[in-house]
CSV table of C-alpha atoms in Angstrom, one decimal:
chain,number,residue,atom,x,y,z
A,11,MET,CA,-51.8,-31.8,105.0
A,12,LYS,CA,-52.7,-28.2,104.4
A,13,LYS,CA,-49.6,-27.7,102.3
A,14,LYS,CA,-50.4,-30.8,100.2
A,15,TYR,CA,-54.0,-29.4,99.6
A,16,ILE,CA,-52.6,-26.1,98.4
A,17,LEU,CA,-50.1,-27.7,96.0
A,18,THR,CA,-52.9,-29.9,94.6
A,19,SER,CA,-55.1,-26.8,94.0
A,20,ILE,CA,-52.3,-25.0,92.3
A,21,ALA,CA,-51.7,-28.0,90.0
A,22,LEU,CA,-55.4,-28.3,89.1
A,23,SER,CA,-55.5,-24.6,88.4
A,24,LEU,CA,-52.5,-24.8,86.1
A,25,LEU,CA,-54.0,-27.8,84.3
A,26,LEU,CA,-57.3,-26.0,83.8
A,27,SER,CA,-55.5,-22.9,82.4
A,28,PHE,CA,-53.5,-25.0,79.9
A,29,MET,CA,-56.7,-26.7,78.8
A,30,LEU,CA,-58.4,-23.3,78.2
A,31,LEU,CA,-55.4,-21.9,76.3
A,32,SER,CA,-55.3,-25.0,74.1
A,33,CYS,CA,-59.0,-24.7,73.3
A,34,ASN,CA,-58.7,-21.1,72.4
A,35,ALA,CA,-55.4,-21.3,70.4
A,36,ASP,CA,-57.1,-21.4,67.0
A,37,ALA,CA,-59.6,-18.7,67.9
A,38,THR,CA,-56.9,-16.2,69.1
A,39,ALA,CA,-54.5,-16.9,66.3
A,40,GLY,CA,-56.0,-14.2,64.1
A,41,LEU,CA,-55.7,-11.7,67.0
A,42,PHE,CA,-52.0,-12.5,67.6
A,43,ARG,CA,-51.4,-12.1,63.9
A,44,GLN,CA,-53.3,-8.8,63.9
A,45,ILE,CA,-51.1,-7.5,66.8
A,46,SER,CA,-47.9,-8.6,65.2
A,47,ASN,CA,-48.5,-7.6,61.6
A,48,ALA,CA,-50.9,-4.8,61.5
A,49,SER,CA,-49.8,-1.2,61.5
A,50,ALA,CA,-51.3,1.3,63.9
A,51,PRO,CA,-54.0,3.7,62.6
A,52,VAL,CA,-52.3,6.6,60.9
A,53,GLY,CA,-55.0,9.3,61.4
A,54,ILE,CA,-56.1,9.2,57.8
A,55,VAL,CA,-59.5,7.7,57.0
A,56,TYR,CA,-59.4,6.9,53.3
A,57,LYS,CA,-62.5,6.7,51.3
A,58,GLN,CA,-61.3,6.6,47.7
A,59,ILE,CA,-58.2,6.9,45.4
A,60,VAL,CA,-59.6,9.4,42.9
A,61,GLY,CA,-56.9,9.2,40.3
A,62,LEU,CA,-53.2,9.7,39.4
A,63,ASP,CA,-52.2,12.3,37.0
A,64,THR,CA,-49.1,10.9,35.3
A,65,THR,CA,-48.7,13.6,32.7
A,66,SER,CA,-47.7,16.3,35.2
A,67,THR,CA,-44.2,16.7,36.6
A,68,PRO,CA,-44.2,15.7,39.4
A,69,LYS,CA,-47.0,13.2,39.2
A,70,VAL,CA,-50.1,14.1,41.3
A,71,LEU,CA,-52.3,11.8,43.3
A,72,TYR,CA,-55.9,12.8,44.2
A,73,PHE,CA,-57.6,11.0,47.0
A,74,LEU,CA,-60.7,11.3,49.2
A,75,THR,CA,-60.8,11.1,53.0
A,76,ASP,CA,-63.4,11.7,55.7
A,77,GLU,CA,-62.0,15.3,55.8
A,78,GLY,CA,-62.3,16.1,52.1
A,79,LEU,CA,-60.7,15.9,48.7
A,80,TYR,CA,-56.8,16.1,48.6
A,81,LYS,CA,-53.9,16.1,46.2
A,82,LYS,CA,-50.3,15.0,46.9
A,83,THR,CA,-47.0,14.6,45.0
A,84,ASP,CA,-44.0,12.5,46.0
A,85,GLY,CA,-42.2,14.0,49.0
A,86,SER,CA,-44.8,16.7,49.6
A,87,SER,CA,-47.5,17.1,52.2
A,88,SER,CA,-51.1,16.8,51.2
A,89,THR,CA,-53.1,19.8,50.0
A,90,ARG,CA,-56.8,19.9,50.6
A,91,LEU,CA,-58.9,21.1,47.6
A,92,VAL,CA,-62.4,20.7,49.1
A,93,ALA,CA,-63.2,20.4,52.8
A,94,ASN,CA,-66.0,18.2,54.0
A,95,ALA,CA,-68.7,20.0,56.0
A,96,GLU,CA,-72.0,19.1,57.6
A,97,ASN,CA,-74.5,18.2,55.0
A,98,ASN,CA,-71.8,18.6,52.4
A,99,ILE,CA,-69.8,15.3,52.7
A,100,ILE,CA,-68.2,14.2,49.5
A,101,GLU,CA,-69.4,10.7,48.6
A,102,THR,CA,-67.4,10.0,45.5
A,103,ALA,CA,-65.1,11.8,43.0
A,104,ALA,CA,-63.6,11.3,39.6
A,105,LEU,CA,-60.6,12.9,37.8
A,106,ASP,CA,-61.6,14.5,34.5
A,107,GLY,CA,-58.6,14.9,32.3
A,108,THR,CA,-55.7,16.6,34.1
A,109,THR,CA,-57.2,19.8,35.5
A,110,THR,CA,-60.7,19.1,36.9
A,111,ILE,CA,-62.1,16.8,39.6
A,112,ALA,CA,-65.8,16.1,39.7
A,113,TYR,CA,-67.4,15.2,43.0
A,114,GLN,CA,-70.8,14.3,44.4
A,115,VAL,CA,-71.9,15.4,47.9
A,116,ASN,CA,-74.7,14.3,50.2
A,117,SER,CA,-76.2,17.8,50.7
A,118,ASN,CA,-79.2,16.9,48.6
A,119,GLU,CA,-79.7,13.4,50.0
A,120,ASN,CA,-83.5,13.6,49.9
A,121,GLU,CA,-83.4,14.5,46.2
A,122,GLY,CA,-81.0,11.6,45.4
A,123,TYR,CA,-77.7,13.4,45.1
A,124,LYS,CA,-78.7,15.1,41.9
A,125,THR,CA,-75.9,17.6,41.4
A,126,ILE,CA,-72.3,17.1,40.6
A,127,LYS,CA,-69.8,19.7,41.5
A,128,THR,CA,-66.3,20.4,40.1
A,129,VAL,CA,-63.0,21.9,41.4
A,130,THR,CA,-59.8,22.6,39.5
A,131,ASN,CA,-56.5,21.0,40.5
A,132,SER,CA,-55.5,24.2,42.2
A,133,GLY,CA,-58.6,24.3,44.4
A,134,VAL,CA,-60.8,26.8,42.5
A,135,ALA,CA,-64.5,25.9,42.5
A,136,GLY,CA,-65.9,25.1,39.0
A,137,PRO,CA,-69.4,24.8,37.7
A,138,THR,CA,-72.1,22.6,39.3
A,139,TYR,CA,-73.9,20.2,37.0
A,140,ASP,CA,-77.6,19.8,37.5
A,141,PHE,CA,-79.1,16.3,36.9
A,142,SER,CA,-82.3,17.1,38.8
A,143,GLU,CA,-84.6,15.9,36.0
A,144,PHE,CA,-83.5,12.3,36.7
A,145,ASP,CA,-84.9,10.1,39.5
A,146,TYR,CA,-81.4,8.8,40.5
A,147,VAL,CA,-77.9,10.1,39.9
A,148,GLN,CA,-74.6,8.4,40.8
A,149,LEU,CA,-71.1,9.6,39.8
A,150,LEU,CA,-68.7,6.7,39.2
A,151,PRO,CA,-65.0,6.7,39.8
A,152,ASN,CA,-64.3,6.3,36.0
A,153,GLY,CA,-66.0,9.6,35.4
A,154,LEU,CA,-69.3,8.3,34.1
A,155,VAL,CA,-72.7,9.1,35.6
A,156,LEU,CA,-75.3,6.4,36.2
A,157,VAL,CA,-78.9,7.9,36.0
A,158,LYS,CA,-82.4,6.6,36.1
A,159,ASP,CA,-85.4,8.1,34.4
A,160,GLY,CA,-89.0,8.1,35.6
A,161,ASN,CA,-89.5,4.6,34.3
A,162,THR,CA,-87.3,1.5,34.7
A,163,ASN,CA,-84.5,2.7,32.4
A,164,PHE,CA,-80.9,3.4,33.5
A,165,TYR,CA,-78.4,5.3,31.4
A,166,LEU,CA,-74.6,5.9,31.5
A,167,TYR,CA,-73.5,9.4,30.5
A,168,ASP,CA,-70.3,11.4,30.6
A,169,PHE,CA,-70.7,13.8,33.4
A,170,ASP,CA,-69.5,16.8,31.3
A,171,VAL,CA,-71.9,16.3,28.3
A,172,ALA,CA,-73.5,19.7,28.9
A,173,PRO,CA,-73.4,22.6,31.4
A,174,THR,CA,-76.9,21.9,32.6
A,175,PRO,CA,-77.8,18.3,31.6
A,176,THR,CA,-81.6,17.6,31.3
A,177,LEU,CA,-83.5,14.8,29.7
A,178,SER,CA,-84.1,17.0,26.7
A,179,ASN,CA,-80.6,18.3,26.0
A,180,ILE,CA,-78.2,15.8,27.5
A,181,GLY,CA,-77.6,14.1,24.2
A,182,SER,CA,-77.3,10.4,23.6
A,183,PRO,CA,-76.3,8.1,26.5
A,184,LEU,CA,-73.3,5.9,26.1
A,185,ILE,CA,-75.3,2.9,27.3
A,186,SER,CA,-79.0,2.2,28.0
A,187,ILE,CA,-80.1,-0.5,30.4
A,188,ASN,CA,-83.7,-1.6,30.9
A,189,ALA,CA,-83.9,-3.3,34.2
A,190,THR,CA,-87.7,-4.1,33.9
A,191,THR,CA,-90.4,-3.4,36.3
A,192,GLY,CA,-89.9,-4.7,39.9
A,193,TYR,CA,-86.1,-4.5,39.8
A,194,ASN,CA,-84.1,-1.9,41.8
A,195,LEU,CA,-80.4,-1.1,41.5
A,196,SER,CA,-78.4,-3.4,43.7
A,197,SER,CA,-74.7,-2.6,43.0
A,198,VAL,CA,-72.2,-1.2,40.6
A,199,ILE,CA,-69.0,-3.2,40.5
A,200,GLN,CA,-65.8,-2.0,38.8
A,201,LEU,CA,-62.4,-3.7,38.5
A,202,SER,CA,-60.3,-3.3,41.6
A,203,GLY,CA,-57.4,-1.0,40.8
A,204,LYS,CA,-58.7,-0.2,37.4
A,205,GLU,CA,-62.0,1.6,38.1
A,206,HIS,CA,-60.4,5.0,37.3
A,207,THR,CA,-59.8,4.2,33.6
A,208,SER,CA,-61.7,3.8,30.4
A,209,LEU,CA,-64.8,1.6,30.2
A,210,SER,CA,-63.7,0.0,26.9
A,211,ALA,CA,-60.6,-1.5,28.5
A,212,ASN,CA,-62.0,-2.1,31.9
A,213,PRO,CA,-65.7,-3.2,32.0
A,214,MET,CA,-68.0,-3.2,35.0
A,215,LEU,CA,-71.0,-5.0,36.3
A,216,ILE,CA,-74.3,-3.4,37.2
A,217,SER,CA,-76.8,-5.6,39.1
A,218,PHE,CA,-80.5,-5.2,39.9
A,219,VAL,CA,-82.6,-7.1,42.4
A,220,ASN,CA,-86.3,-7.7,43.0
A,221,GLU,CA,-88.2,-8.3,46.2
A,222,SER,CA,-87.8,-12.0,45.9
A,223,GLY,CA,-84.0,-11.8,45.9
A,224,GLY,CA,-83.7,-12.5,42.2
A,225,TYR,CA,-80.9,-10.7,40.3
A,226,LYS,CA,-80.3,-9.3,36.8
A,227,HIS,CA,-76.7,-8.7,36.0
A,228,PHE,CA,-75.4,-6.5,33.1
A,229,TYR,CA,-71.9,-6.7,31.9
A,230,ILE,CA,-70.9,-3.2,30.7
A,231,THR,CA,-68.1,-2.7,28.2
A,232,GLY,CA,-67.5,-0.2,25.4
A,233,SER,CA,-71.0,0.9,24.3
A,234,THR,CA,-72.9,-2.3,25.1
A,235,ALA,CA,-74.7,-3.8,28.1
A,236,ALA,CA,-74.9,-7.6,27.9
A,237,GLU,CA,-77.2,-9.3,30.4
A,238,LEU,CA,-75.8,-12.4,32.0
A,239,ASN,CA,-77.6,-15.7,31.6
A,240,THR,CA,-80.5,-16.3,33.9
A,241,SER,CA,-78.5,-19.1,35.6
A,242,THR,CA,-76.8,-16.3,37.5
A,243,SER,CA,-80.1,-14.9,38.9
A,244,GLY,CA,-79.5,-16.4,42.3
A,245,PHE,CA,-76.0,-15.0,42.7
A,246,ARG,CA,-75.1,-11.8,44.6
A,247,PHE,CA,-71.8,-10.8,42.9
A,248,VAL,CA,-69.5,-8.6,44.9
A,249,SER,CA,-66.3,-8.4,42.8
A,250,MET,CA,-65.2,-8.9,39.2
A,251,ALA,CA,-61.8,-9.4,37.5
A,252,LEU,CA,-60.9,-9.6,33.9
A,253,ILE,CA,-57.7,-11.5,33.2
A,254,ASN,CA,-56.3,-13.7,30.5
A,255,ALA,CA,-59.5,-13.5,28.4
A,256,LYS,CA,-61.6,-14.7,31.3
A,257,ILE,CA,-64.3,-12.9,33.3
A,258,TYR,CA,-64.1,-13.9,37.0
A,259,LEU,CA,-67.1,-13.2,39.3
A,260,LEU,CA,-67.0,-13.6,43.1
A,261,THR,CA,-70.2,-14.0,45.2
A,262,ASP,CA,-70.8,-12.7,48.7
A,263,GLU,CA,-70.6,-16.4,49.9
A,264,GLY,CA,-67.1,-16.8,48.5
A,265,ASP,CA,-67.8,-18.8,45.3
A,266,LEU,CA,-65.7,-17.9,42.3
A,267,TYR,CA,-67.2,-18.3,38.8
A,268,ALA,CA,-65.6,-17.8,35.4
A,269,THR,CA,-66.7,-17.4,31.8
A,270,ALA,CA,-65.1,-16.5,28.5
A,271,THR,CA,-68.1,-14.5,27.4
A,272,PRO,CA,-70.9,-12.8,29.4
A,273,SER,CA,-73.6,-14.4,27.2
A,274,ALA,CA,-72.5,-17.9,28.1
A,275,SER,CA,-75.3,-20.2,29.3
A,276,THR,CA,-73.2,-21.6,32.1
A,277,PHE,CA,-70.4,-20.3,34.2
A,278,ASP,CA,-67.6,-22.5,35.5
A,279,ASP,CA,-67.5,-22.9,39.3
A,280,VAL,CA,-63.8,-22.4,39.7
A,281,HIS,CA,-63.3,-22.3,43.5
A,282,LYS,CA,-65.1,-22.2,46.8
A,283,THR,CA,-63.2,-20.0,49.2
A,284,ASN,CA,-65.3,-20.9,52.3
A,285,LYS,CA,-65.1,-17.2,53.2
A,286,SER,CA,-67.6,-14.3,53.1
A,287,TYR,CA,-67.1,-11.1,51.2
A,288,LYS,CA,-68.6,-7.6,51.4
A,289,GLU,CA,-70.0,-5.7,48.4
A,290,ASN,CA,-67.3,-4.3,46.2
A,291,ALA,CA,-64.7,-6.4,47.9
A,292,PHE,CA,-61.1,-6.1,46.7
A,293,MET,CA,-60.3,-8.7,44.0
A,294,TYR,CA,-57.4,-8.1,41.7
A,295,GLY,CA,-56.4,-10.2,38.7
A,296,TYR,CA,-52.7,-10.7,37.9
A,297,TYR,CA,-51.0,-13.0,35.4
A,298,ASP,CA,-47.7,-14.5,36.5
A,299,SER,CA,-46.2,-15.1,33.0
A,300,ALA,CA,-43.0,-16.6,34.3
A,301,ASN,CA,-45.0,-19.5,35.8
A,302,SER,CA,-48.1,-19.4,33.6
A,303,VAL,CA,-50.3,-18.8,36.6
A,304,THR,CA,-53.4,-16.6,36.8
A,305,LYS,CA,-53.6,-15.1,40.3
A,306,LEU,CA,-56.8,-13.6,41.9
A,307,ILE,CA,-56.0,-11.8,45.1
A,308,THR,CA,-59.1,-11.1,47.3
A,309,LYS,CA,-59.8,-9.6,50.7
A,310,PRO,CA,-62.5,-11.5,52.7
A,311,ALA,CA,-64.9,-9.7,55.0
A,312,GLY,CA,-63.4,-10.7,58.3
A,313,ILE,CA,-61.2,-8.0,59.9
A,314,ASN,CA,-58.6,-10.6,60.8
A,315,ASP,CA,-58.7,-12.3,57.4
A,316,ALA,CA,-55.4,-12.1,55.5
A,317,LEU,CA,-55.4,-11.6,51.7
A,318,TYR,CA,-56.6,-14.8,50.0
A,319,GLU,CA,-54.7,-15.7,46.8
A,320,ILE,CA,-56.3,-18.1,44.3
A,321,ASN,CA,-53.9,-19.6,41.8
A,322,ILE,CA,-55.1,-21.1,38.5
A,323,ASP,CA,-52.8,-23.0,36.1
A,324,ALA,CA,-52.9,-26.0,33.8
A,325,SER,CA,-52.7,-28.4,36.7
A,326,GLY,CA,-55.7,-27.0,38.5
A,327,VAL,CA,-56.6,-24.5,41.3
A,328,THR,CA,-54.8,-23.9,44.6
A,329,ALA,CA,-55.2,-21.1,47.2
A,330,ARG,CA,-53.3,-19.7,50.1
A,331,ASN,CA,-53.5,-16.9,52.7
A,332,VAL,CA,-51.0,-14.1,52.2
A,333,ASP,CA,-50.2,-12.6,55.6
A,334,ASP,CA,-46.6,-11.7,54.7
A,335,GLY,CA,-44.8,-10.2,51.8
A,336,TYR,CA,-47.2,-8.1,49.7
A,337,GLY,CA,-50.0,-8.8,52.2
A,338,LYS,CA,-47.9,-8.0,55.3
A,339,TYR,CA,-50.0,-5.1,56.5
A,340,LEU,CA,-53.4,-5.9,55.1
A,341,ASP,CA,-54.6,-8.8,57.2
A,342,ALA,CA,-56.1,-6.5,59.8
A,343,ALA,CA,-57.0,-3.6,57.5
A,344,GLU,CA,-60.1,-2.8,55.6
A,345,ILE,CA,-59.3,-2.0,52.0
A,346,LYS,CA,-61.3,1.0,50.7
A,347,ASP,CA,-59.8,1.4,47.2
A,348,SER,CA,-56.8,0.6,45.0
A,349,TYR,CA,-55.0,2.0,42.0
A,350,GLU,CA,-53.0,0.0,39.5
A,351,LYS,CA,-49.7,1.8,38.7
A,352,GLY,CA,-48.6,-1.2,36.6
A,353,ALA,CA,-49.3,-4.9,36.3
A,354,GLY,CA,-49.1,-6.3,39.8
A,355,ASN,CA,-48.1,-2.9,41.2
A,356,LEU,CA,-50.8,-1.3,43.3
A,357,LEU,CA,-51.5,1.6,45.6
A,358,VAL,CA,-53.9,0.2,48.3
A,359,ALA,CA,-55.8,2.6,50.5
A,360,THR,CA,-57.2,1.3,53.8
A,361,LEU,CA,-59.9,2.7,56.1
A,362,GLU,CA,-57.6,3.5,59.1
A,363,ASN,CA,-54.2,1.9,58.5
A,364,GLY,CA,-52.8,4.2,55.8
A,365,MET,CA,-52.0,3.7,52.1
A,366,TYR,CA,-49.5,1.1,50.9
A,367,GLU,CA,-47.7,0.2,47.6
A,368,ILE,CA,-47.7,-3.5,47.0
A,369,ASP,CA,-45.7,-5.4,44.4
A,370,ILE,CA,-47.3,-8.9,43.8
A,371,ALA,CA,-44.5,-10.2,41.6
A,372,GLY,CA,-41.8,-9.1,44.0
A,373,ASN,CA,-43.9,-10.1,47.0
A,374,THR,CA,-43.2,-6.8,48.8
A,375,SER,CA,-45.1,-4.0,50.5
A,376,SER,CA,-44.1,-0.5,51.5
A,377,ASP,CA,-44.6,0.7,55.0
A,378,PRO,CA,-47.8,2.7,55.6
A,379,GLU,CA,-47.7,6.1,53.8
A,380,GLU,CA,-44.3,5.3,52.3
A,381,TYR,CA,-45.7,4.7,48.8
A,382,THR,CA,-44.3,6.4,45.6
A,383,LEU,CA,-46.1,7.8,42.6
């Protein structure tokens, strides 16, 4: 009798275990994929791909990590140009031409990061540019500086317009934006992979928000700032892509909108991803000419979320997760920055899992830190 009771208990325990495993199968699927596909942390905490100098031989890649500003060529070890130090952490950097890198540090945080420093490509410190007469200063990856005066006006300048830029001698801004009273800067969105190149070819979006959560969005291209229609005032945009004469905008709630012109009164609601996205989330536009398909590749906020590819063609819109091929190592990685070497060919830097080279057309990915320039 005792033996029968023990066997019955074992059977019930096994049944309960199978039931629990069955209930949790979907919840743990992402974890199993993360374990199988993700690469281990490589010891490099990337913050930004600053730029690639293709004119030098060999080509030189500049990038920013939690330890400072570095340069690297194919087959060489990295060389640190500027080290991070306490109260001197580099927040952002930009490649100016081929010999100078501009960078902004947090040493004057209480004053709004109002100086921009420079260093040569050989590591020699250059002049510091003083923007202290402005209320707000932000160096952008494309080498422009976003500043705010004492009122509600924002301006975009070249960072190297004068040795000591001031309101009186800085010259004419590239672009002026009046955000109006009650609105504060919300975000600056540049095209994934293309934020290191000219503004004329690769526009950006600057958004402002008021205390009620209402937005004003300005589409910046060339020398103009076009305010988006007020129908977009309730949207918090986190990513933008420009592909095939269409502007695509993605919200934090995962809704994808499109328009042919920023002044349009309505935006097409293209696709609902049912995913959430962080500010400045990765979204890259690629046109597959062989199949006449516009592809938008995005990275949702969930750490276990694979890349999410939205395909748009004459028959409609489809979408899929990409957890193999070019997305093999990116399902459990946080993308920090990307650089477009060519159409569909990107360097992708992650927070802890290294840098990769992905080829969307060929559906391939390099191993971590095995990219080429």
